[in-house]
PDB file of C-alpha atoms and ligand atoms in Angstrom:
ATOM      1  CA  UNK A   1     117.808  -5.664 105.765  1.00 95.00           C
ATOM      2  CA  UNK A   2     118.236  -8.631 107.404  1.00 98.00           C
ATOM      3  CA  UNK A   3     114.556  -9.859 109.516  1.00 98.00           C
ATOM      4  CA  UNK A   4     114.512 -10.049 113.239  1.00 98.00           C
ATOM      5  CA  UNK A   5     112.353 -11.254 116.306  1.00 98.00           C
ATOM      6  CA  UNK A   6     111.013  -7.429 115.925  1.00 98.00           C
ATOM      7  CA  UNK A   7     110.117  -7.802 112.890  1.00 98.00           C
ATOM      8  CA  UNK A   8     108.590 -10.823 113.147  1.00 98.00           C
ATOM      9  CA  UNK A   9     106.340  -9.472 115.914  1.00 98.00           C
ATOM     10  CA  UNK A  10     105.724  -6.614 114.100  1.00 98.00           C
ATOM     11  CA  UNK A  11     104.176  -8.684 111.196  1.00 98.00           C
ATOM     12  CA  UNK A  12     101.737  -9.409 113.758  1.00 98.00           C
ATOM     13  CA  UNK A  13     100.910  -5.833 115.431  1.00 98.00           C
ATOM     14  CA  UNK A  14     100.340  -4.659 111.712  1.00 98.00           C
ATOM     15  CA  UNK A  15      97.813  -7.472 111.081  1.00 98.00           C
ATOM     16  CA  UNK A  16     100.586  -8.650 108.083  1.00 98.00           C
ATOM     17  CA  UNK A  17     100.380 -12.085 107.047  1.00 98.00           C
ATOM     18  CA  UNK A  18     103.711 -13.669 106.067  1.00 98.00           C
ATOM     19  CA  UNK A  19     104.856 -17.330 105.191  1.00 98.00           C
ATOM     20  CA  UNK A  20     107.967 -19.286 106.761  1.00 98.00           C
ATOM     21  CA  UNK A  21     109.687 -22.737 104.556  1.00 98.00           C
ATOM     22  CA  UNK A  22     111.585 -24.837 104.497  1.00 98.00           C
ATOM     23  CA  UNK A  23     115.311 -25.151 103.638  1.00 99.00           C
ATOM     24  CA  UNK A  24     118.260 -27.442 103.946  1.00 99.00           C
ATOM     25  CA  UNK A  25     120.788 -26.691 101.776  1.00 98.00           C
ATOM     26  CA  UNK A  26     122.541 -23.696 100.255  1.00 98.00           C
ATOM     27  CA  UNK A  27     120.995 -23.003  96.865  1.00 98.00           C
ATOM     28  CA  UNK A  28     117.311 -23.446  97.909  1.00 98.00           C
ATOM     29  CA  UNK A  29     118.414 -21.148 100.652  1.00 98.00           C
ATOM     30  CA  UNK A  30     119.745 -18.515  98.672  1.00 98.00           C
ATOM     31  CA  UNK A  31     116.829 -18.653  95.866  1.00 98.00           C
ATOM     32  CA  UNK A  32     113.637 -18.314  98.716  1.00 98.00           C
ATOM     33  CA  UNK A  33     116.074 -15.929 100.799  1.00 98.00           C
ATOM     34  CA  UNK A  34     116.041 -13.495  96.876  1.00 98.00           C
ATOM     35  CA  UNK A  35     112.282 -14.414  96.458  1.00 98.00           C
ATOM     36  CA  UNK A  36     112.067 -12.187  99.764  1.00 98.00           C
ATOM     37  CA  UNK A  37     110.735 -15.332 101.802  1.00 98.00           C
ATOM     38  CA  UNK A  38     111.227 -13.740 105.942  1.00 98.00           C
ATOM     39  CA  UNK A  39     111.768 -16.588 107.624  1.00 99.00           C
ATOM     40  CA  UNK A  40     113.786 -20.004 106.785  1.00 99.00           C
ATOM     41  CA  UNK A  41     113.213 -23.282 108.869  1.00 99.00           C
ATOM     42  CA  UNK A  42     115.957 -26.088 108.913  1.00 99.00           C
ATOM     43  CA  UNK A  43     112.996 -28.475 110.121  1.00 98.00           C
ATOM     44  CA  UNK A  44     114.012 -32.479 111.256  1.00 98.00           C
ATOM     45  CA  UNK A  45     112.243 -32.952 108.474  1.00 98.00           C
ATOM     46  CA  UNK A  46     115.575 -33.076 106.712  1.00 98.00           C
ATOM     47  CA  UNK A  47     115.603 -36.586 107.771  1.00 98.00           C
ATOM     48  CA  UNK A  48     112.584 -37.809 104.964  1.00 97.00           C
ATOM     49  CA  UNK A  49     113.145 -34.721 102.569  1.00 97.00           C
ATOM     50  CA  UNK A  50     116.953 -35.189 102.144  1.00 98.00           C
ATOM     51  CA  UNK A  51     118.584 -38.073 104.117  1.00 98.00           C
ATOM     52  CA  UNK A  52     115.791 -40.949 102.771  1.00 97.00           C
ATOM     53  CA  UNK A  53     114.324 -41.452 106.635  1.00 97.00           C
ATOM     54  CA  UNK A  54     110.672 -42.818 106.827  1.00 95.00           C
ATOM     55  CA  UNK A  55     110.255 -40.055 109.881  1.00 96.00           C
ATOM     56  CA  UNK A  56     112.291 -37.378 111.939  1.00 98.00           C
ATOM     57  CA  UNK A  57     113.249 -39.476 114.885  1.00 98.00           C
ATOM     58  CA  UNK A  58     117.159 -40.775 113.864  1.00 98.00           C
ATOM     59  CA  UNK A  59     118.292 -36.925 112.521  1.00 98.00           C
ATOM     60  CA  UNK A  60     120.447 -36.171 115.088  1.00 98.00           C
ATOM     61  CA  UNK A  61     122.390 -32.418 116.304  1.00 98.00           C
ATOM     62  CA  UNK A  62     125.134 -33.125 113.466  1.00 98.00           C
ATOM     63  CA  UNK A  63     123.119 -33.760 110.942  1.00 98.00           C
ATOM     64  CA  UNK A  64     120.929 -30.361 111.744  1.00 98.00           C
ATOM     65  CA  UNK A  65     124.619 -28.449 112.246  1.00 98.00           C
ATOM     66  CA  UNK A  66     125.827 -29.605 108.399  1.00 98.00           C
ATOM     67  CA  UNK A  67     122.636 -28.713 107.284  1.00 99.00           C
ATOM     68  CA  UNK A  68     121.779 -25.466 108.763  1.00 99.00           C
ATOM     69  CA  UNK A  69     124.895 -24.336 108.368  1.00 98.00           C
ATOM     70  CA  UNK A  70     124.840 -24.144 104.561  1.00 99.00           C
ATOM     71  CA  UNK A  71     121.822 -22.238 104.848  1.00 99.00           C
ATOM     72  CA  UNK A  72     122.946 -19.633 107.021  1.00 98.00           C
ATOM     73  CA  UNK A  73     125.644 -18.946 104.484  1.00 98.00           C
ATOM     74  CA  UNK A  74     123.159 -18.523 101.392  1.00 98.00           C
ATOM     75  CA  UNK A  75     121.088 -16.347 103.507  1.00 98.00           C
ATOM     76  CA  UNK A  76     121.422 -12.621 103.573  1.00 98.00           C
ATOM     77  CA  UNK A  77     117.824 -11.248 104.899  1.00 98.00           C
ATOM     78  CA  UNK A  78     115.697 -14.556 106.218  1.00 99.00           C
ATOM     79  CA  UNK A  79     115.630 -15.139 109.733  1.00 99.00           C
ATOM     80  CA  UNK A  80     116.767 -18.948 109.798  1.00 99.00           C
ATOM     81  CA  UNK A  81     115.487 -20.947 112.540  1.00 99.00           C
ATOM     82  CA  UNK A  82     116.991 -24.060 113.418  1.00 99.00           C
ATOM     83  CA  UNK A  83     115.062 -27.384 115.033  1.00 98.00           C
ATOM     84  CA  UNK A  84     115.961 -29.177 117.882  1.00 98.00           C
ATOM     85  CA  UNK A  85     115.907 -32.397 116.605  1.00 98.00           C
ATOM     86  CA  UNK A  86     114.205 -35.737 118.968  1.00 98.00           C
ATOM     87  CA  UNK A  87     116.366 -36.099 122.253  1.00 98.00           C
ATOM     88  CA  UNK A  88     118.679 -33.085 121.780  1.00 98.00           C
ATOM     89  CA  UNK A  89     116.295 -31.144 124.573  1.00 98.00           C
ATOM     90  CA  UNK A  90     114.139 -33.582 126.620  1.00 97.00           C
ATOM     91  CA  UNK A  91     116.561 -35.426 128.282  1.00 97.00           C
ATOM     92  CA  UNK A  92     117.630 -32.338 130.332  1.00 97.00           C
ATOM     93  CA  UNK A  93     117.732 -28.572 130.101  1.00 97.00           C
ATOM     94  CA  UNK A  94     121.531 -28.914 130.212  1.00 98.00           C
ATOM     95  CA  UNK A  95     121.877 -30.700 127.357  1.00 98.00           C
ATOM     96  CA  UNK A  96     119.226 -28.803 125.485  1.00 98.00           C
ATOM     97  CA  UNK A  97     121.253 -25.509 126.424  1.00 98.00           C
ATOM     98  CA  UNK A  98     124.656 -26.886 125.045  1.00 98.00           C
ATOM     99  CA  UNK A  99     122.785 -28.228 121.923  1.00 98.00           C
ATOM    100  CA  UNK A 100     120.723 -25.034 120.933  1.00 98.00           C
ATOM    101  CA  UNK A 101     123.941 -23.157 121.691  1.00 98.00           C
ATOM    102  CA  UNK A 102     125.769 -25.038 119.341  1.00 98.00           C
ATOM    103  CA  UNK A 103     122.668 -24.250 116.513  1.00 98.00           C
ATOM    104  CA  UNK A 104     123.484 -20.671 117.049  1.00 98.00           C
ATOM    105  CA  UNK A 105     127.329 -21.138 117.809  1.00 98.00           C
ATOM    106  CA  UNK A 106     128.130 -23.391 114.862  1.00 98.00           C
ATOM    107  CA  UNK A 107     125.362 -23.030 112.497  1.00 98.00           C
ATOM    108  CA  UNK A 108     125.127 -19.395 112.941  1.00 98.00           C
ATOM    109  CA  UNK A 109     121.120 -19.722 113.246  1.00 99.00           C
ATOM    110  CA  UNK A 110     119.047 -17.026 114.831  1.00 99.00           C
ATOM    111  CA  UNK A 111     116.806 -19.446 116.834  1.00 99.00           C
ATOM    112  CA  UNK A 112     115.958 -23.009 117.789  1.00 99.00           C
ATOM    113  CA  UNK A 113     112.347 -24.742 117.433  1.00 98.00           C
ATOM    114  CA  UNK A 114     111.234 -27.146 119.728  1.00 98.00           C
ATOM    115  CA  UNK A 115     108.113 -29.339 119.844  1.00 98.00           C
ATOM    116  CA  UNK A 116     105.543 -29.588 123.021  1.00 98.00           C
ATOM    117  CA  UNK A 117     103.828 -27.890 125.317  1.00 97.00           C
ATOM    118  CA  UNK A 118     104.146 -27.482 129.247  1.00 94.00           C
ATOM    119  CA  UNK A 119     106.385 -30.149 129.711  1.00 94.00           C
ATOM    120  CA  UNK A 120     109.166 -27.540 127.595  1.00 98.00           C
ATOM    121  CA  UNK A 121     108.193 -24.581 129.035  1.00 98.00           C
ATOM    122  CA  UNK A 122     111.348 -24.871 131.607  1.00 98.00           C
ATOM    123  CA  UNK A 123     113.695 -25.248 128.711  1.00 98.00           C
ATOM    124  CA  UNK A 124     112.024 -22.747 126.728  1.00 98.00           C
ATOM    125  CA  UNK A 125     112.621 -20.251 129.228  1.00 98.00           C
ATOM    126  CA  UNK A 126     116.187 -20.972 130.206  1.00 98.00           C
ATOM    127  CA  UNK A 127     117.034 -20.895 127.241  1.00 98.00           C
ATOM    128  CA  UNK A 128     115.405 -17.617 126.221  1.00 98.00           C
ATOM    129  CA  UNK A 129     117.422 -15.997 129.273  1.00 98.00           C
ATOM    130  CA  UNK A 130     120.510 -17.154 127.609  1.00 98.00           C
ATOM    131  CA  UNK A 131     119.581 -15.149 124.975  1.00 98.00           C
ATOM    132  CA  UNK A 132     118.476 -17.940 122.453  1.00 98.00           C
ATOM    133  CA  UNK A 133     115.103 -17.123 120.476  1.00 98.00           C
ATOM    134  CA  UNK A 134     113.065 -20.031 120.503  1.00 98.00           C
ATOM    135  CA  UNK A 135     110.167 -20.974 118.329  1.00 99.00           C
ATOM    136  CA  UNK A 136     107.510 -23.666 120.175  1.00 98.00           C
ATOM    137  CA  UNK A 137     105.433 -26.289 118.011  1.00 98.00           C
ATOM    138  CA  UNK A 138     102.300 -27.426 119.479  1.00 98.00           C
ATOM    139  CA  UNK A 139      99.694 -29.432 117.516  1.00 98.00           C
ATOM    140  CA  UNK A 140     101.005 -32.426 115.493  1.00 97.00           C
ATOM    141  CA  UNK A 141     104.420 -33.315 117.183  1.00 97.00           C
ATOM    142  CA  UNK A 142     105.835 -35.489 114.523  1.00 96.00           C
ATOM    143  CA  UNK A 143     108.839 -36.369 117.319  1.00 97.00           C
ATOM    144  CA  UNK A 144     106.297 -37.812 119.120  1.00 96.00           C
ATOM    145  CA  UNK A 145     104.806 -40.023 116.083  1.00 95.00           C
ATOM    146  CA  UNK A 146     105.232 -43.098 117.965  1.00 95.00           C
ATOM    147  CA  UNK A 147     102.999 -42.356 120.988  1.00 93.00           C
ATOM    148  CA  UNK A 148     100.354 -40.359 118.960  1.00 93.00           C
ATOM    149  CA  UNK A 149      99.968 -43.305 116.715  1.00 91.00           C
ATOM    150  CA  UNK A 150     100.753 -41.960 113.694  1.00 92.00           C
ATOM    151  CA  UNK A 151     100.550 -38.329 111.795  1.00 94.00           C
ATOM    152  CA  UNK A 152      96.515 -37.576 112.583  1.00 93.00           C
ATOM    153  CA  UNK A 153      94.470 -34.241 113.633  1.00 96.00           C
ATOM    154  CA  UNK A 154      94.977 -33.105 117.248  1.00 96.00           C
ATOM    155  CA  UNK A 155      93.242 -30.668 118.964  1.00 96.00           C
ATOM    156  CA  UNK A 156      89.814 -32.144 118.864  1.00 96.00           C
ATOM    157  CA  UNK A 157      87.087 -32.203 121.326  1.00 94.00           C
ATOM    158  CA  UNK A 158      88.798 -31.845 124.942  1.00 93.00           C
ATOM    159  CA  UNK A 159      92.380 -32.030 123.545  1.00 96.00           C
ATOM    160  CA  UNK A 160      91.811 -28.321 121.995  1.00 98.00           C
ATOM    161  CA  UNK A 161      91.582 -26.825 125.233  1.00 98.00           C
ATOM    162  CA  UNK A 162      95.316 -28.484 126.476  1.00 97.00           C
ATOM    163  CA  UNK A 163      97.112 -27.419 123.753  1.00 98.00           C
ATOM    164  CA  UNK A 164      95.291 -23.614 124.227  1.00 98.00           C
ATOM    165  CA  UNK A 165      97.191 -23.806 127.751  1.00 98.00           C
ATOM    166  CA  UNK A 166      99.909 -25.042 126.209  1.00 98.00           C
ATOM    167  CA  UNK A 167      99.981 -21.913 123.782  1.00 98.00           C
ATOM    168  CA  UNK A 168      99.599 -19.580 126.775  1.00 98.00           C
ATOM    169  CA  UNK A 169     102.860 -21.550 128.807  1.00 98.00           C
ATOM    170  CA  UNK A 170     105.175 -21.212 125.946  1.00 98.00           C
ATOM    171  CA  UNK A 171     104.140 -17.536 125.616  1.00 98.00           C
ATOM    172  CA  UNK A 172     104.626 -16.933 129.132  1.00 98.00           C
ATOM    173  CA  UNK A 173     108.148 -18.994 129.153  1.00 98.00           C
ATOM    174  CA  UNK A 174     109.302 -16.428 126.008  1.00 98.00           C
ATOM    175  CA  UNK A 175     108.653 -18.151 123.084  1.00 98.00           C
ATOM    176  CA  UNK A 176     108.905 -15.620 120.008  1.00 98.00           C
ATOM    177  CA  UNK A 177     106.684 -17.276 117.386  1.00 98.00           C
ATOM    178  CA  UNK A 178     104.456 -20.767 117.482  1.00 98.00           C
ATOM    179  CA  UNK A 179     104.283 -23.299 114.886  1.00 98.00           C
ATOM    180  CA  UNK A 180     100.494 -25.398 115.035  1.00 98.00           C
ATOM    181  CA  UNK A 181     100.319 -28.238 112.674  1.00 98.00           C
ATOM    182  CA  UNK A 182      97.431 -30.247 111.967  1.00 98.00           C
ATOM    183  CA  UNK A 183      94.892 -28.757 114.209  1.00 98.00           C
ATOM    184  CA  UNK A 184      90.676 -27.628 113.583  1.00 98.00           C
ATOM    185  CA  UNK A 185      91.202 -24.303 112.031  1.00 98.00           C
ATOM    186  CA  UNK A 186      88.543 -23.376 114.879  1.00 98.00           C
ATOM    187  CA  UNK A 187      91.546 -24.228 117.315  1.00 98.00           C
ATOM    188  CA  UNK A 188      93.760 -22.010 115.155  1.00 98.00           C
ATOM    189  CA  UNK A 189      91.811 -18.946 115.204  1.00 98.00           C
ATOM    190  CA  UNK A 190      91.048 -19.246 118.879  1.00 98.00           C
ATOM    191  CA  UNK A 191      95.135 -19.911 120.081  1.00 98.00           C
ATOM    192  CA  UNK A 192      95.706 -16.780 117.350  1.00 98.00           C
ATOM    193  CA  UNK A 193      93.086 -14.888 118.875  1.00 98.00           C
ATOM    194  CA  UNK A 194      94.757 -15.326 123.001  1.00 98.00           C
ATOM    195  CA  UNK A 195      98.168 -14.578 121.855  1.00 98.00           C
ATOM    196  CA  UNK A 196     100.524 -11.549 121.550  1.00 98.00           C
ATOM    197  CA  UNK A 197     103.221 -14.183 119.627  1.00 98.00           C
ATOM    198  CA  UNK A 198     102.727 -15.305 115.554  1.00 98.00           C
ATOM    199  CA  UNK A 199     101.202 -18.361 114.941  1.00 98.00           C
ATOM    200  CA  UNK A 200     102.374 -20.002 112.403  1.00 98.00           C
ATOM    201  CA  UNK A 201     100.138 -22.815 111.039  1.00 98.00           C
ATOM    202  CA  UNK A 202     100.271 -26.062 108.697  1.00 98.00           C
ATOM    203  CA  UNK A 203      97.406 -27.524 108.749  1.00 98.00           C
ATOM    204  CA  UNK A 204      95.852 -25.370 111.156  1.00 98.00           C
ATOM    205  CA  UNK A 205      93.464 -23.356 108.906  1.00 98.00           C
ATOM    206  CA  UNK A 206      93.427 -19.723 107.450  1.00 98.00           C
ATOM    207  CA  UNK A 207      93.205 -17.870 110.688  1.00 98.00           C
ATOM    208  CA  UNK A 208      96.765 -18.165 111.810  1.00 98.00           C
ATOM    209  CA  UNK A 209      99.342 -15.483 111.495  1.00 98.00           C
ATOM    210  CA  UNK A 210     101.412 -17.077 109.411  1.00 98.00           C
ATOM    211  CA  UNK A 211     101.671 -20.230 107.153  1.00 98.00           C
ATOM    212  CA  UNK A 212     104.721 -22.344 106.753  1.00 98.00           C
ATOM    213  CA  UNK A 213     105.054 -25.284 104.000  1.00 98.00           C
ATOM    214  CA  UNK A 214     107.775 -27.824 103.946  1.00 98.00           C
ATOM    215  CA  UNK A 215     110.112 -27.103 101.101  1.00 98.00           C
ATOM    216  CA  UNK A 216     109.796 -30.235  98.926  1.00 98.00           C
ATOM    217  CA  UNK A 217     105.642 -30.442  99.671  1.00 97.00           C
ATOM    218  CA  UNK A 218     105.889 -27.149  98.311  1.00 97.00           C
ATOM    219  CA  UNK A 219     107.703 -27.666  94.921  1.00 98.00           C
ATOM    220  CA  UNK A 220     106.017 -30.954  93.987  1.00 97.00           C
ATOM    221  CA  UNK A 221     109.456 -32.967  95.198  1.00 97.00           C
ATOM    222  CA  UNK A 222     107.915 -35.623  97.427  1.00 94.00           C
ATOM    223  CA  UNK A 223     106.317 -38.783  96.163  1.00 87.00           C
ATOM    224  CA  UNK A 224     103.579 -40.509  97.044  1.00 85.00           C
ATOM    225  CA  UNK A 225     100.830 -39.159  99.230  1.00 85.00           C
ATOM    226  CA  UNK A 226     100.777 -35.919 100.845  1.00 88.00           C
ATOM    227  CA  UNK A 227      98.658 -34.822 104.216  1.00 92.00           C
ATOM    228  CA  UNK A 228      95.544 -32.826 102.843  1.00 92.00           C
ATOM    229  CA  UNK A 229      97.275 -29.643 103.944  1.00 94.00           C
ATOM    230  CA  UNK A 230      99.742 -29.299 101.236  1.00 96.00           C
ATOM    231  CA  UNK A 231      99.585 -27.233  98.197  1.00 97.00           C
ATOM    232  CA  UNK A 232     102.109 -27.859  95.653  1.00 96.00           C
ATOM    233  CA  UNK A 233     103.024 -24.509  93.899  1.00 98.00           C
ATOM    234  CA  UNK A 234     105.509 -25.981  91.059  1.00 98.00           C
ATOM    235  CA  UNK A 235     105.768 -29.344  89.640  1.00 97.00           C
ATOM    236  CA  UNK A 236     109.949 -30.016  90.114  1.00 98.00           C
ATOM    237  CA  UNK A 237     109.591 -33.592  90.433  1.00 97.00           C
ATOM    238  CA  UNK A 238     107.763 -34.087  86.788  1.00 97.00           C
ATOM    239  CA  UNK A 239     110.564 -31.347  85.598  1.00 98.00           C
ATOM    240  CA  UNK A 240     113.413 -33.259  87.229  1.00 98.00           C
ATOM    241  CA  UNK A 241     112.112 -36.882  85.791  1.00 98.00           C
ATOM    242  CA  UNK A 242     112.114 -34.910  82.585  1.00 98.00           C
ATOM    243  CA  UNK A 243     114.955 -33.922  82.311  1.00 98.00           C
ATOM    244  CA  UNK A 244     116.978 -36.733  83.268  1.00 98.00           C
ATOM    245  CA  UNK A 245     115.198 -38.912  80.459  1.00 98.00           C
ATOM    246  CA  UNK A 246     115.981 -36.095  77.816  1.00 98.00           C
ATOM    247  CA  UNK A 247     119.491 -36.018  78.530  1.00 98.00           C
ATOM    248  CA  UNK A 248     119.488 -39.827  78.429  1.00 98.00           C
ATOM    249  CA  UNK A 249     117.755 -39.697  75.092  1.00 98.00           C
ATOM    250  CA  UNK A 250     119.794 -36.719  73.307  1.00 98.00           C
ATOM    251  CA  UNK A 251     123.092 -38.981  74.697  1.00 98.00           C
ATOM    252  CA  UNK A 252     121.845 -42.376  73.146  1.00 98.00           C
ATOM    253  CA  UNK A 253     121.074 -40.787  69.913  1.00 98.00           C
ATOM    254  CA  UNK A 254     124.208 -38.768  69.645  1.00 98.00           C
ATOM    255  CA  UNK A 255     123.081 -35.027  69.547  1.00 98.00           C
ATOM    256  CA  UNK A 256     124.475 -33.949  73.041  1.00 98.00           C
ATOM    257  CA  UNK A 257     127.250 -32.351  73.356  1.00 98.00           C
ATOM    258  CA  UNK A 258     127.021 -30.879  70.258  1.00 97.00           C
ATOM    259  CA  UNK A 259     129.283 -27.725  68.413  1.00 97.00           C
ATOM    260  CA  UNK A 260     127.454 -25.747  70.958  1.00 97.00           C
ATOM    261  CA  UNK A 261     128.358 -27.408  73.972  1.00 97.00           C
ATOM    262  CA  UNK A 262     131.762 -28.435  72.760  1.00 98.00           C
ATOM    263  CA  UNK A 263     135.580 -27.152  72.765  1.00 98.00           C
ATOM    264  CA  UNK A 264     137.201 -26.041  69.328  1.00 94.00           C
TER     265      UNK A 264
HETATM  266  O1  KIV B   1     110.581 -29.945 110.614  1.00 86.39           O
HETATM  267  C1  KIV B   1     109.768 -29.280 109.957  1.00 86.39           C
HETATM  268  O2  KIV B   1     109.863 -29.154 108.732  1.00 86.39           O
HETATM  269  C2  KIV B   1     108.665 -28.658 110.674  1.00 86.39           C
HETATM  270  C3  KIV B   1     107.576 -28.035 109.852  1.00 86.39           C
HETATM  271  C4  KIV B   1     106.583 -29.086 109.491  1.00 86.39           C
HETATM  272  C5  KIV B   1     106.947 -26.894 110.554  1.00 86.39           C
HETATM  273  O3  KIV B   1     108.631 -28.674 111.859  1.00 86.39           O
END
């Protein structure tokens, strides 16, 4: 049965811990959607997993349209929630209306995520009166990278207790579900504890009501270093190099395709 908003708050009246990831193309989509994973994300973060940006700031509405799209078609249970990406909602609640309708018009998502706190709340709630579910993100704003100064822990000391309000605002503006990245896992338990809405953390400790991961992070795709939140469950990158250099090999020396692989 396909998951909804209800169901989604229900994970949380039953005390049920569930996971979110994420997903930005058709066969990933259609492989976590079978594993039974409830709820997809078509995060900005499409720009460094799949289009070879160094951050989320140039993916822009098209790019999240071609790529949410393919997911919703995979999909037959997970609720798929699409992101807003950087300047498709802050420039005005117009704009963010017509974009978030197109997520849901043209990609066929069942909700929008947006990052911030108070200063969204407006949009939030226009937009959930238009009937749009939307997901807030509070914590580590990678959008706003450039006046944080980089991807770092927020939430500490006096900071903790702003982005607590901010919890509460997006609740009361309609927000469905909360995503808190890279916060004390103090600060997790405490914004769980004061709200009737999921909270889904990264980052954010074992207290939340939810964890997501980002897809590649996940599967051991991405390179380099990761933040000291992410747990790789498979090794696909060392598979994938290996791979490719067997094929090479078994083509240099001749013994692919062999009778097997070949037409009579
Ligand atoms: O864009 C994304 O992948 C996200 C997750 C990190 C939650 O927002």
């Amino acid at each position: 049965m396909p998951i909804t908003v209800r169901d989604i708050h229900a994970f949380k009246q039953r005390g049920e811990r569930f996971i979110m990831l994420t997903a930005y193309d058709a066969s990933m989509a259609r492989l976590l959607d079978q594993a039974g994973v409830p709820v997809l994300l078509v995060g900005d973060t499409l720009g460094e997993m799949v289009l070879g940006h160094s951050s989320t700031i140039p993916v822009t509405m098209d790019d999240m349209i071609h790529h949410a799209s393919a997911v919703t078609r995979a999909v037959e249970n997970a609720f798929v929630v699409g992101d807003m990406p950087f300047m498709s909602y802050q420039a005005s609640t117009s704009e963010a209306l017509h974009n978030a309708g197109r997520h849901l018009k043209e990609a066929g998502v069942n909700a929008v995520k947006l990052e911030g706190g108070g200063r969204v709340a407006e949009v939030v709630s226009r937009l959930v009166e238009s009937g749009i579910p939307v997901m807030g993100h509070l914590g580590l704003t990678p959008q706003s990278v450039n006046q944080l100064g980089g991807y770092r822990v927020q939430g500490r000391g006096e900071a903790a207790q702003r982005i607590l309000q901010d919890a509460k605002h997006l609740e009361a503006a309609g927000a469905f579900a909360l995503v808190l990245e890279a916060v004390p896992q103090a600060l997790g338990r405490e914004v769980t504890q004061s709200l009737s809405i999921p909270t889904i953390g990264i980052g954010a400790g074992p207290h939340t009501d939810a964890q997501v991961l980002v897809l590649h992070d996940f599967l051991g795709l991405t390179m380099g270093r990761t933040p000291r939140f992410v747990k790789r469950y498979a090794s696909l990158g060392d598979e994938v190099t290996r791979a490719a250099k067997e094929f090479a090999r078994e083509v240099v020396e001749g013994t692919f395709p062999d009778s097997e692989h070949s037409y009579d």
